[in-house]
Amino acid sequence: MTYTPLRELSPYRFFSPEMTIRNLAFELYQQVENLPIVSPHGHVDPSIFCDPKTKFTTPVDLLIFPDDDITRMLYSLGIPLETMGISPLDNGTYEKDHRKIWQTFCDNYRYFTVSSPGFCLTYELDKTFDIQENIDHENAQRIYDQIAEKLRSPEYSPQALFRRFNLEVLCTTDAATDNLDGHRQIQSANSGLRILPTFRADGVIQLDDPQWLNQVEQLSAVTGERIADYPAFIRAIEKQRLLFRSMGATAVDCSTLTPYTQELTPLEANSIFQRALKGETTPEDAVRFSGHLLMEMARMSLEDGLVMQLHCGSWRNYDREIFVRFGKDMGCDIPIQTEFCRNLQPLLNKYGKDPHFTLILFTLDESTYSRELAPLAGFYPAVKLGPPWWYLNYPDGMARYFDQVMGIAGWYKTIGFVDDSQGLCSIPARHDIWRRASANWTAGLVARHQISMEAARGLMDELAVGLSRRVYRL
Amino acid sequence: MTYTPLRELSPYRFFSPEMTIRNLAFELYQQVENLPIVSPHGHVDPSIFCDPKTKFTTPVDLLIFPDDDITRMLYSLGIPLETMGISPLDNGTYEKDHRKIWQTFCDNYRYFTVSSPGFCLTYELDKTFDIQENIDHENAQRIYDQIAEKLRSPEYSPQALFRRFNLEVLCTTDAATDNLDGHRQIQSANSGLRILPTFRADGVIQLDDPQWLNQVEQLSAVTGERIADYPAFIRAIEKQRLLFRSMGATAVDCSTLTPYTQELTPLEANSIFQRALKGETTPEDAVRFSGHLLMEMARMSLEDGLVMQLHCGSWRNYDREIFVRFGKDMGCDIPIQTEFCRNLQPLLNKYGKDPHFTLILFTLDESTYSRELAPLAGFYPAVKLGPPWWYLNYPDGMARYFDQVMGIAGWYKTIGFVDDSQGLCSIPARHDIWRRASANWTAGLVARHQISMEAARGLMDELAVGLSRRVYRL
Amino acid sequence: MTYTPLRELSPYRFFSPEMTIRNLAFELYQQVENLPIVSPHGHVDPSIFCDPKTKFTTPVDLLIFPDDDITRMLYSLGIPLETMGISPLDNGTYEKDHRKIWQTFCDNYRYFTVSSPGFCLTYELDKTFDIQENIDHENAQRIYDQIAEKLRSPEYSPQALFRRFNLEVLCTTDAATDNLDGHRQIQSANSGLRILPTFRADGVIQLDDPQWLNQVEQLSAVTGERIADYPAFIRAIEKQRLLFRSMGATAVDCSTLTPYTQELTPLEANSIFQRALKGETTPEDAVRFSGHLLMEMARMSLEDGLVMQLHCGSWRNYDREIFVRFGKDMGCDIPIQTEFCRNLQPLLNKYGKDPHFTLILFTLDESTYSRELAPLAGFYPAVKLGPPWWYLNYPDGMARYFDQVMGIAGWYKTIGFVDDSQGLCSIPARHDIWRRASANWTAGLVARHQISMEAARGLMDELAVGLSRRVYRL
């Protein structure tokens, strides 16, 4: 098959070809195209910003390694993870030559064309590296050289890219047990970059994680709190949240398989906690404790003002063998059916009516958009709906989100965009797709005479930066 | 944010801007625009039509109080229910000044723009009150005056509006225990308005409702039947259905959390009934009795010819505190996952094959459209699919319904539109949205050369009034 | 209602009326319009191809009897199955006059217009029988004569139609116990038609099927294997698969209610098997055995190279009375909620990572497209996604599939089209709809500047024939 992806990025990319919508969308997009980027949640490693002299070493380090969406798609084509430079935990062999990894990537680039990572990559190559050629088997090494050369210049250091991408603020995701030395270093370096930590609660919440005891020890170490019982555990978490807040954090992130919530009595909570300390956790313990801790996180958010994010419905490390051989985040996290209504009732009944509390819900199960999430956000003052997340974060997925959520919850109960990027370069790529998808949707409302162009302009600003700035208190 | 909603209603509202579709849609819409409105199911209070001299007192009485979609959206923005004039059951204070309530509503009107209630309100203000201005903080009181003045004139009495809206027939929803005195009064007044009752079975079916015993007593009182056992209970229901039918009712409505059905033996049914009379209902009793009564309602419909409507999947009064403090219908009814296939098998296996029986299914779970509902309607002669209901009743929701249902079940197994309105003024607004959405969908079929314009014209009449007239036997 | 379906097929049928998309779609469609048809899975009876002199006797034999989608839609309108010529198993009366059956069909043809079978029928009448008239009550008998006359000519024999439809290869579905004499006869006739069998495993897998013991006996007879225990049973299945492979089969098909998988020990498997031989199967046995056999089918596919297809989520013979009175495949198979993630974990963890294994997943539950299926195909080398199946196989259903699957899994993890036809004439009709829907989707990508026209051309060839040829190894 001769298969040649697009040569260059059109200014009308992702817009309906219908001229009324296209022209309106283009106008609305231009209004927000160059607005600063607010990135309230993502997974870029903050350490790359500590030293202005840090550089990305190769195109593979920059574009491939941080993006497990690329890894999983190549793997799905039958290319072993080792071939993509991923080292097995058992010290097995793997490809260390970045030029060979890049070649494999380019040999298979045509399979990415009509997919979420493909849309991002095309943008990154064009806008960040000024490469309009289609990468393929033939030009792989030449393109590698072009990118590698750029990476050696100071204009392509992480700090320089941060500025060039016009990032107003970048929130990273940091373990609950982090001492935030990295963030402290960034802030004391006075680089002028606004990079804030986010408290990721999972490690200390999930009793059935083999690392849990270890996490509790680290939590104890970092807080100086001797964690011998449940009240001390809670005190330590509260203390760490305050540390995060003092370092600029405005949000907390919880990621659980289901959004199950249930309040335990202090006695029950402590019994389960004691069993866990002794390594005697039962599966039921883990579920109930996680459900209780979500309630506790909500209570703490009401007290310390940190926004609570809930990312549910991903079965992490679905393939046991991949997990054992390579560890986590290898692209084998599969969404499952998610039930929000019954699961969140205890939490929402207790805390959802308080407008001072903010709970942002993310889903990988689109059937919940109109059925549960939009109605919940359409009633509870505390509830807001996160934008399309992970697998759903691509143009068609965004169109479905607008279609299914907005008419029920109202735009004001959404939160703008969250890029959730792992790689620095994909941040502007993803925001550009969102801004284009937003412009296209908003233009459609105007073209169908549902709102005025004046209203559309206001809505565009909100979707691009206004809502996320306000909801995340940035 | 400067946010100004649309100044005036375009004749092309809700139509695709693509010119072929737009022009066809406009032509098809014009064909049905002024057809009479058939409203086979809704919640307008029939008592407002008893006396031709009845008037709405304020804009708030007319536009805000009857519409819990407005209440829930304002509440979701952090505005207390009391501020919107809703009185707590505990005699707490609440806003009684309708001008202040209206002001709060207008202050927040911009948040409604891209939402289902927003689309209706824009229509109501324009078509019913000739107000093309955007309501906002500034003009709130002036607009209040304009509406209030109109409400004082006889042209804005409920009866006058009924005629002006060109309502061919309006079916209300009435408790199974209603003596229908209100309807009797309307009919004896010879106003010429066709207003028919609908038998709402819930109150006497749901054993776990705290009001159940009370409802049974009322049922006993209204039928003169001493209800000491299950057979007497069934006799009383049958008697009431006949009363409703004699007053013009053509349909029955059942609203249960799930569509669970199961036939009990008379002995089992009576055991559960006896326990319920003694206040000893178990949760399992309630589920089984409800499942059995749905079977019984189907049997009765076969016998007395009343159409059976089933509205499933709404968790009513999801927030306990709101329910305790304010009572029901406060906007906190959240949809849950709904399973029709397994749940309805007993009922459909027994009654679904009889073409003399009509069972209309409504859902709040869109994932059931193509998976369960369209295939069920595409096989069982008795089954018809209700249009998008409640949260799903907005232009995008209608488009998804057409898209997912029609190709599988065929248009003839749908029932046209059901507005389900609580407020009188939203009836024409909702039918207009439906007629526009139908025209746009049908125009798309013609524009894609799937059907002829002649076929499209026939289809439009059916979707606008034909199907609902025929299915509901009106 | 005057209701007249479309007079003639437009060359732009099913394309967006937006001119950019329409023109691109037309160009892309023309590229593949006359490509040969690859039909890797369907239910056409192979026996009709054995003898070149075989003819279809009446229009009803050709167009109505093989298509249970027509039967179910007519039944759903209140027309008894007997009236449509379906004979009750109890020797009750039924319509034997094909002219009367045809008349009933034509009397109701207008109800098919906006539906999946309607779209196919319009194509078949036009392209295969050169009938552009709308069939209706008036012209029913005249049209009957026109078709019947054509069927008498040698150009309308099954073999002639096979060639005229440009079928490159047709895969039928054959019982696991089939001796393939029919296929042997076709192949020895040297007709030049490529017709291959597919091993349908269900009959021997489903312990709770009343016919299971009988199937095992047939399996024993056809393989010459004395099946007294589980190992012999497995040997017999493996032997039959080899027979199928030797006759050209490239695939196996499994159809289970859920995709539940679980590996049993040989001891457990044999215990269940022994109970089943004695007619003492428990419901749990049936579930566990089916789950285990799916694992075994995967293992065998890895060994013998046959592609494994999994069709899940249809509750077959949902109506007991219809099943008892008329037997299976009467149109009363209703989809249920389907869960792939948990159910397939054992199978995928064990076999899914091997790129030499191919597992094609089909669903009737669209909510699984973006939630489970695309992510699974987007990781596991063995997993591919089947196109919209059965109820979902119509233009809107295809559009939703492209929208929800492609961006996540990538086009390369899909398999092109599978018509699943029961009637020979509907094969080209369905492929035409798919090719048009594919062209419209691909044109949209070009028109929105997401891919180049060159890429689109490559993609079109893949969607039309390339992918199915390659995935099914045809």
PDB file of N, CA and C in Angstrom, chain C residues 312-378:
ATOM      1  N   CYS C 312     -20.126 -11.942  20.261  1.00  0.00           N
ATOM      2  CA  CYS C 312     -20.730 -12.037  21.599  1.00  0.00           C
ATOM      3  C   CYS C 312     -21.888 -11.072  21.786  1.00  0.00           C
ATOM      4  N   GLY C 313     -22.707 -11.392  22.798  1.00  0.00           N
ATOM      5  CA  GLY C 313     -23.668 -10.407  23.281  1.00  0.00           C
ATOM      6  C   GLY C 313     -25.056 -10.510  22.709  1.00  0.00           C
ATOM      7  N   SER C 314     -25.356 -11.589  21.983  1.00  0.00           N
ATOM      8  CA  SER C 314     -26.724 -11.746  21.492  1.00  0.00           C
ATOM      9  C   SER C 314     -27.436 -12.817  22.304  1.00  0.00           C
ATOM     10  N   TRP C 315     -28.536 -12.434  22.921  1.00  0.00           N
ATOM     11  CA  TRP C 315     -29.369 -13.405  23.620  1.00  0.00           C
ATOM     12  C   TRP C 315     -30.250 -14.067  22.568  1.00  0.00           C
ATOM     13  N   ARG C 316     -29.846 -15.252  22.166  1.00  0.00           N
ATOM     14  CA  ARG C 316     -30.541 -15.955  21.097  1.00  0.00           C
ATOM     15  C   ARG C 316     -31.873 -16.487  21.602  1.00  0.00           C
ATOM     16  N   ASN C 317     -32.853 -16.440  20.713  1.00  0.00           N
ATOM     17  CA  ASN C 317     -34.168 -17.030  21.023  1.00  0.00           C
ATOM     18  C   ASN C 317     -34.743 -16.489  22.328  1.00  0.00           C
ATOM     19  N   TYR C 318     -34.732 -15.171  22.405  1.00  0.00           N
ATOM     20  CA  TYR C 318     -35.188 -14.435  23.587  1.00  0.00           C
ATOM     21  C   TYR C 318     -36.644 -14.759  23.936  1.00  0.00           C
ATOM     22  N   ASP C 319     -37.453 -14.945  22.917  1.00  0.00           N
ATOM     23  CA  ASP C 319     -38.853 -15.271  23.179  1.00  0.00           C
ATOM     24  C   ASP C 319     -39.029 -16.780  23.153  1.00  0.00           C
ATOM     25  N   ARG C 320     -39.366 -17.334  24.312  1.00  0.00           N
ATOM     26  CA  ARG C 320     -39.452 -18.795  24.432  1.00  0.00           C
ATOM     27  C   ARG C 320     -40.544 -19.373  23.545  1.00  0.00           C
ATOM     28  N   GLU C 321     -41.669 -18.697  23.475  1.00  0.00           N
ATOM     29  CA  GLU C 321     -42.796 -19.233  22.721  1.00  0.00           C
ATOM     30  C   GLU C 321     -42.475 -19.271  21.223  1.00  0.00           C
ATOM     31  N   ILE C 322     -41.865 -18.200  20.732  1.00  0.00           N
ATOM     32  CA  ILE C 322     -41.454 -18.176  19.320  1.00  0.00           C
ATOM     33  C   ILE C 322     -40.475 -19.314  19.054  1.00  0.00           C
ATOM     34  N   PHE C 323     -39.554 -19.509  19.969  1.00  0.00           N
ATOM     35  CA  PHE C 323     -38.552 -20.557  19.803  1.00  0.00           C
ATOM     36  C   PHE C 323     -39.205 -21.937  19.772  1.00  0.00           C
ATOM     37  N   VAL C 324     -40.120 -22.150  20.706  1.00  0.00           N
ATOM     38  CA  VAL C 324     -40.770 -23.456  20.782  1.00  0.00           C
ATOM     39  C   VAL C 324     -41.650 -23.687  19.549  1.00  0.00           C
ATOM     40  N   ARG C 325     -42.324 -22.642  19.104  1.00  0.00           N
ATOM     41  CA  ARG C 325     -43.258 -22.823  17.989  1.00  0.00           C
ATOM     42  C   ARG C 325     -42.589 -22.827  16.619  1.00  0.00           C
ATOM     43  N   PHE C 326     -41.486 -22.031  16.495  1.00  0.00           N
ATOM     44  CA  PHE C 326     -40.908 -21.877  15.157  1.00  0.00           C
ATOM     45  C   PHE C 326     -39.445 -22.290  15.061  1.00  0.00           C
ATOM     46  N   GLY C 327     -38.785 -22.492  16.198  1.00  0.00           N
ATOM     47  CA  GLY C 327     -37.357 -22.811  16.147  1.00  0.00           C
ATOM     48  C   GLY C 327     -36.517 -21.553  16.195  1.00  0.00           C
ATOM     49  N   LYS C 328     -35.232 -21.714  15.903  1.00  0.00           N
ATOM     50  CA  LYS C 328     -34.320 -20.589  16.083  1.00  0.00           C
ATOM     51  C   LYS C 328     -34.264 -19.665  14.867  1.00  0.00           C
ATOM     52  N   ASP C 329     -33.505 -18.571  15.021  1.00  0.00           N
ATOM     53  CA  ASP C 329     -33.298 -17.607  13.938  1.00  0.00           C
ATOM     54  C   ASP C 329     -34.588 -17.007  13.405  1.00  0.00           C
ATOM     55  N   MET C 330     -35.494 -16.667  14.296  1.00  0.00           N
ATOM     56  CA  MET C 330     -36.746 -16.055  13.882  1.00  0.00           C
ATOM     57  C   MET C 330     -36.727 -14.531  14.081  1.00  0.00           C
ATOM     58  N   GLY C 331     -35.547 -13.991  14.312  1.00  0.00           N
ATOM     59  CA  GLY C 331     -35.459 -12.541  14.459  1.00  0.00           C
ATOM     60  C   GLY C 331     -35.576 -12.087  15.894  1.00  0.00           C
ATOM     61  N   CYS C 332     -35.721 -13.037  16.794  1.00  0.00           N
ATOM     62  CA  CYS C 332     -35.862 -12.628  18.189  1.00  0.00           C
ATOM     63  C   CYS C 332     -34.583 -12.916  18.971  1.00  0.00           C
ATOM     64  N   ASP C 333     -33.509 -12.344  18.507  1.00  0.00           N
ATOM     65  CA  ASP C 333     -32.229 -12.413  19.208  1.00  0.00           C
ATOM     66  C   ASP C 333     -31.923 -10.996  19.663  1.00  0.00           C
ATOM     67  N   ILE C 334     -31.883 -10.771  20.950  1.00  0.00           N
ATOM     68  CA  ILE C 334     -31.774  -9.398  21.468  1.00  0.00           C
ATOM     69  C   ILE C 334     -30.404  -9.199  22.120  1.00  0.00           C
ATOM     70  N   PRO C 335     -29.716  -8.112  21.756  1.00  0.00           N
ATOM     71  CA  PRO C 335     -28.408  -7.840  22.361  1.00  0.00           C
ATOM     72  C   PRO C 335     -28.508  -7.538  23.854  1.00  0.00           C
ATOM     73  N   ILE C 336     -27.480  -7.911  24.569  1.00  0.00           N
ATOM     74  CA  ILE C 336     -27.395  -7.557  25.988  1.00  0.00           C
ATOM     75  C   ILE C 336     -26.090  -6.812  26.238  1.00  0.00           C
ATOM     76  N   GLN C 337     -26.052  -6.154  27.397  1.00  0.00           N
ATOM     77  CA  GLN C 337     -24.813  -5.503  27.825  1.00  0.00           C
ATOM     78  C   GLN C 337     -23.668  -6.504  27.775  1.00  0.00           C
ATOM     79  N   THR C 338     -22.542  -6.089  27.233  1.00  0.00           N
ATOM     80  CA  THR C 338     -21.420  -7.007  27.092  1.00  0.00           C
ATOM     81  C   THR C 338     -20.185  -6.423  27.749  1.00  0.00           C
ATOM     82  N   GLU C 339     -19.463  -7.272  28.452  1.00  0.00           N
ATOM     83  CA  GLU C 339     -18.270  -6.840  29.163  1.00  0.00           C
ATOM     84  C   GLU C 339     -17.091  -7.643  28.607  1.00  0.00           C
ATOM     85  N   PHE C 340     -16.163  -6.963  27.966  1.00  0.00           N
ATOM     86  CA  PHE C 340     -15.041  -7.666  27.356  1.00  0.00           C
ATOM     87  C   PHE C 340     -13.794  -7.674  28.243  1.00  0.00           C
ATOM     88  N   CYS C 341     -13.609  -6.603  28.981  1.00  0.00           N
ATOM     89  CA  CYS C 341     -12.345  -6.382  29.675  1.00  0.00           C
ATOM     90  C   CYS C 341     -12.063  -7.472  30.705  1.00  0.00           C
ATOM     91  N   ARG C 342     -12.966  -7.631  31.654  1.00  0.00           N
ATOM     92  CA  ARG C 342     -12.772  -8.670  32.682  1.00  0.00           C
ATOM     93  C   ARG C 342     -12.869 -10.067  32.066  1.00  0.00           C
ATOM     94  N   ASN C 343     -13.862 -10.241  31.184  1.00  0.00           N
ATOM     95  CA  ASN C 343     -14.125 -11.576  30.660  1.00  0.00           C
ATOM     96  C   ASN C 343     -12.972 -12.140  29.831  1.00  0.00           C
ATOM     97  N   LEU C 344     -12.341 -11.292  29.063  1.00  0.00           N
ATOM     98  CA  LEU C 344     -11.290 -11.786  28.171  1.00  0.00           C
ATOM     99  C   LEU C 344      -9.909 -11.772  28.796  1.00  0.00           C
ATOM    100  N   GLN C 345      -9.790 -11.255  30.018  1.00  0.00           N
ATOM    101  CA  GLN C 345      -8.445 -11.126  30.578  1.00  0.00           C
ATOM    102  C   GLN C 345      -7.651 -12.443  30.576  1.00  0.00           C
ATOM    103  N   PRO C 346      -8.239 -13.553  31.029  1.00  0.00           N
ATOM    104  CA  PRO C 346      -7.443 -14.790  31.007  1.00  0.00           C
ATOM    105  C   PRO C 346      -6.956 -15.144  29.603  1.00  0.00           C
ATOM    106  N   LEU C 347      -7.837 -15.054  28.631  1.00  0.00           N
ATOM    107  CA  LEU C 347      -7.450 -15.421  27.267  1.00  0.00           C
ATOM    108  C   LEU C 347      -6.386 -14.468  26.723  1.00  0.00           C
ATOM    109  N   LEU C 348      -6.612 -13.165  26.916  1.00  0.00           N
ATOM    110  CA  LEU C 348      -5.668 -12.203  26.337  1.00  0.00           C
ATOM    111  C   LEU C 348      -4.322 -12.244  27.042  1.00  0.00           C
ATOM    112  N   ASN C 349      -4.346 -12.411  28.360  1.00  0.00           N
ATOM    113  CA  ASN C 349      -3.078 -12.499  29.076  1.00  0.00           C
ATOM    114  C   ASN C 349      -2.259 -13.689  28.582  1.00  0.00           C
ATOM    115  N   LYS C 350      -2.945 -14.770  28.237  1.00  0.00           N
ATOM    116  CA  LYS C 350      -2.205 -15.965  27.823  1.00  0.00           C
ATOM    117  C   LYS C 350      -1.833 -15.969  26.342  1.00  0.00           C
ATOM    118  N   TYR C 351      -2.761 -15.531  25.484  1.00  0.00           N
ATOM    119  CA  TYR C 351      -2.510 -15.676  24.046  1.00  0.00           C
ATOM    120  C   TYR C 351      -2.471 -14.357  23.264  1.00  0.00           C
ATOM    121  N   GLY C 352      -2.947 -13.287  23.870  1.00  0.00           N
ATOM    122  CA  GLY C 352      -3.152 -12.040  23.113  1.00  0.00           C
ATOM    123  C   GLY C 352      -1.884 -11.356  22.651  1.00  0.00           C
ATOM    124  N   LYS C 353      -0.756 -11.673  23.268  1.00  0.00           N
ATOM    125  CA  LYS C 353       0.484 -10.978  22.925  1.00  0.00           C
ATOM    126  C   LYS C 353       1.209 -11.622  21.746  1.00  0.00           C
ATOM    127  N   ASP C 354       0.701 -12.767  21.294  1.00  0.00           N
ATOM    128  CA  ASP C 354       1.367 -13.459  20.193  1.00  0.00           C
ATOM    129  C   ASP C 354       0.856 -12.938  18.847  1.00  0.00           C
ATOM    130  N   PRO C 355       1.719 -12.290  18.075  1.00  0.00           N
ATOM    131  CA  PRO C 355       1.246 -11.717  16.805  1.00  0.00           C
ATOM    132  C   PRO C 355       0.880 -12.768  15.765  1.00  0.00           C
ATOM    133  N   HIS C 356       1.165 -14.029  16.040  1.00  0.00           N
ATOM    134  CA  HIS C 356       0.778 -15.071  15.098  1.00  0.00           C
ATOM    135  C   HIS C 356      -0.671 -15.506  15.295  1.00  0.00           C
ATOM    136  N   PHE C 357      -1.239 -15.075  16.379  1.00  0.00           N
ATOM    137  CA  PHE C 357      -2.637 -15.393  16.672  1.00  0.00           C
ATOM    138  C   PHE C 357      -3.492 -14.189  16.283  1.00  0.00           C
ATOM    139  N   THR C 358      -4.669 -14.448  15.698  1.00  0.00           N
ATOM    140  CA  THR C 358      -5.590 -13.351  15.375  1.00  0.00           C
ATOM    141  C   THR C 358      -6.942 -13.619  16.000  1.00  0.00           C
ATOM    142  N   LEU C 359      -7.382 -12.682  16.809  1.00  0.00           N
ATOM    143  CA  LEU C 359      -8.694 -12.779  17.457  1.00  0.00           C
ATOM    144  C   LEU C 359      -9.511 -11.572  17.031  1.00  0.00           C
ATOM    145  N   ILE C 360     -10.604 -11.808  16.317  1.00  0.00           N
ATOM    146  CA  ILE C 360     -11.445 -10.701  15.855  1.00  0.00           C
ATOM    147  C   ILE C 360     -12.666 -10.593  16.753  1.00  0.00           C
ATOM    148  N   LEU C 361     -12.856  -9.418  17.342  1.00  0.00           N
ATOM    149  CA  LEU C 361     -13.965  -9.219  18.272  1.00  0.00           C
ATOM    150  C   LEU C 361     -15.096  -8.439  17.599  1.00  0.00           C
ATOM    151  N   PHE C 362     -16.296  -8.964  17.753  1.00  0.00           N
ATOM    152  CA  PHE C 362     -17.511  -8.303  17.258  1.00  0.00           C
ATOM    153  C   PHE C 362     -18.397  -7.972  18.459  1.00  0.00           C
ATOM    154  N   THR C 363     -19.122  -6.872  18.351  1.00  0.00           N
ATOM    155  CA  THR C 363     -20.000  -6.507  19.471  1.00  0.00           C
ATOM    156  C   THR C 363     -21.332  -5.985  18.966  1.00  0.00           C
ATOM    157  N   LEU C 364     -22.360  -6.132  19.784  1.00  0.00           N
ATOM    158  CA  LEU C 364     -23.654  -5.485  19.527  1.00  0.00           C
ATOM    159  C   LEU C 364     -23.892  -4.371  20.541  1.00  0.00           C
ATOM    160  N   ASP C 365     -22.904  -4.148  21.389  1.00  0.00           N
ATOM    161  CA  ASP C 365     -23.014  -3.142  22.451  1.00  0.00           C
ATOM    162  C   ASP C 365     -22.010  -2.036  22.130  1.00  0.00           C
ATOM    163  N   GLU C 366     -22.530  -0.966  21.517  1.00  0.00           N
ATOM    164  CA  GLU C 366     -21.644   0.096  21.034  1.00  0.00           C
ATOM    165  C   GLU C 366     -20.882   0.796  22.144  1.00  0.00           C
ATOM    166  N   SER C 367     -21.397   0.724  23.370  1.00  0.00           N
ATOM    167  CA  SER C 367     -20.687   1.413  24.449  1.00  0.00           C
ATOM    168  C   SER C 367     -19.315   0.775  24.689  1.00  0.00           C
ATOM    169  N   THR C 368     -19.103  -0.419  24.137  1.00  0.00           N
ATOM    170  CA  THR C 368     -17.798  -1.074  24.304  1.00  0.00           C
ATOM    171  C   THR C 368     -16.769  -0.628  23.256  1.00  0.00           C
ATOM    172  N   TYR C 369     -17.219   0.034  22.194  1.00  0.00           N
ATOM    173  CA  TYR C 369     -16.281   0.445  21.135  1.00  0.00           C
ATOM    174  C   TYR C 369     -15.090   1.219  21.710  1.00  0.00           C
ATOM    175  N   SER C 370     -15.385   2.383  22.302  1.00  0.00           N
ATOM    176  CA  SER C 370     -14.283   3.234  22.756  1.00  0.00           C
ATOM    177  C   SER C 370     -13.804   2.840  24.141  1.00  0.00           C
ATOM    178  N   ARG C 371     -14.679   2.175  24.896  1.00  0.00           N
ATOM    179  CA  ARG C 371     -14.321   1.855  26.273  1.00  0.00           C
ATOM    180  C   ARG C 371     -13.436   0.633  26.380  1.00  0.00           C
ATOM    181  N   GLU C 372     -13.746  -0.426  25.674  1.00  0.00           N
ATOM    182  CA  GLU C 372     -12.998  -1.663  25.857  1.00  0.00           C
ATOM    183  C   GLU C 372     -12.331  -2.166  24.582  1.00  0.00           C
ATOM    184  N   LEU C 373     -13.086  -2.196  23.498  1.00  0.00           N
ATOM    185  CA  LEU C 373     -12.576  -2.881  22.309  1.00  0.00           C
ATOM    186  C   LEU C 373     -11.423  -2.142  21.639  1.00  0.00           C
ATOM    187  N   ALA C 374     -11.584  -0.838  21.422  1.00  0.00           N
ATOM    188  CA  ALA C 374     -10.504  -0.100  20.768  1.00  0.00           C
ATOM    189  C   ALA C 374      -9.246  -0.091  21.640  1.00  0.00           C
ATOM    190  N   PRO C 375      -9.352   0.139  22.954  1.00  0.00           N
ATOM    191  CA  PRO C 375      -8.145   0.032  23.779  1.00  0.00           C
ATOM    192  C   PRO C 375      -7.516  -1.370  23.768  1.00  0.00           C
ATOM    193  N   LEU C 376      -8.326  -2.420  23.760  1.00  0.00           N
ATOM    194  CA  LEU C 376      -7.755  -3.770  23.710  1.00  0.00           C
ATOM    195  C   LEU C 376      -7.029  -4.006  22.381  1.00  0.00           C
ATOM    196  N   ALA C 377      -7.686  -3.612  21.280  1.00  0.00           N
ATOM    197  CA  ALA C 377      -7.034  -3.769  19.965  1.00  0.00           C
ATOM    198  C   ALA C 377      -5.834  -2.842  19.855  1.00  0.00           C
ATOM    199  N   GLY C 378      -5.898  -1.721  20.569  1.00  0.00           N
ATOM    200  CA  GLY C 378      -4.810  -0.761  20.547  1.00  0.00           C
ATOM    201  C   GLY C 378      -3.619  -1.188  21.390  1.00  0.00           C
TER     202      GLY C 378
END
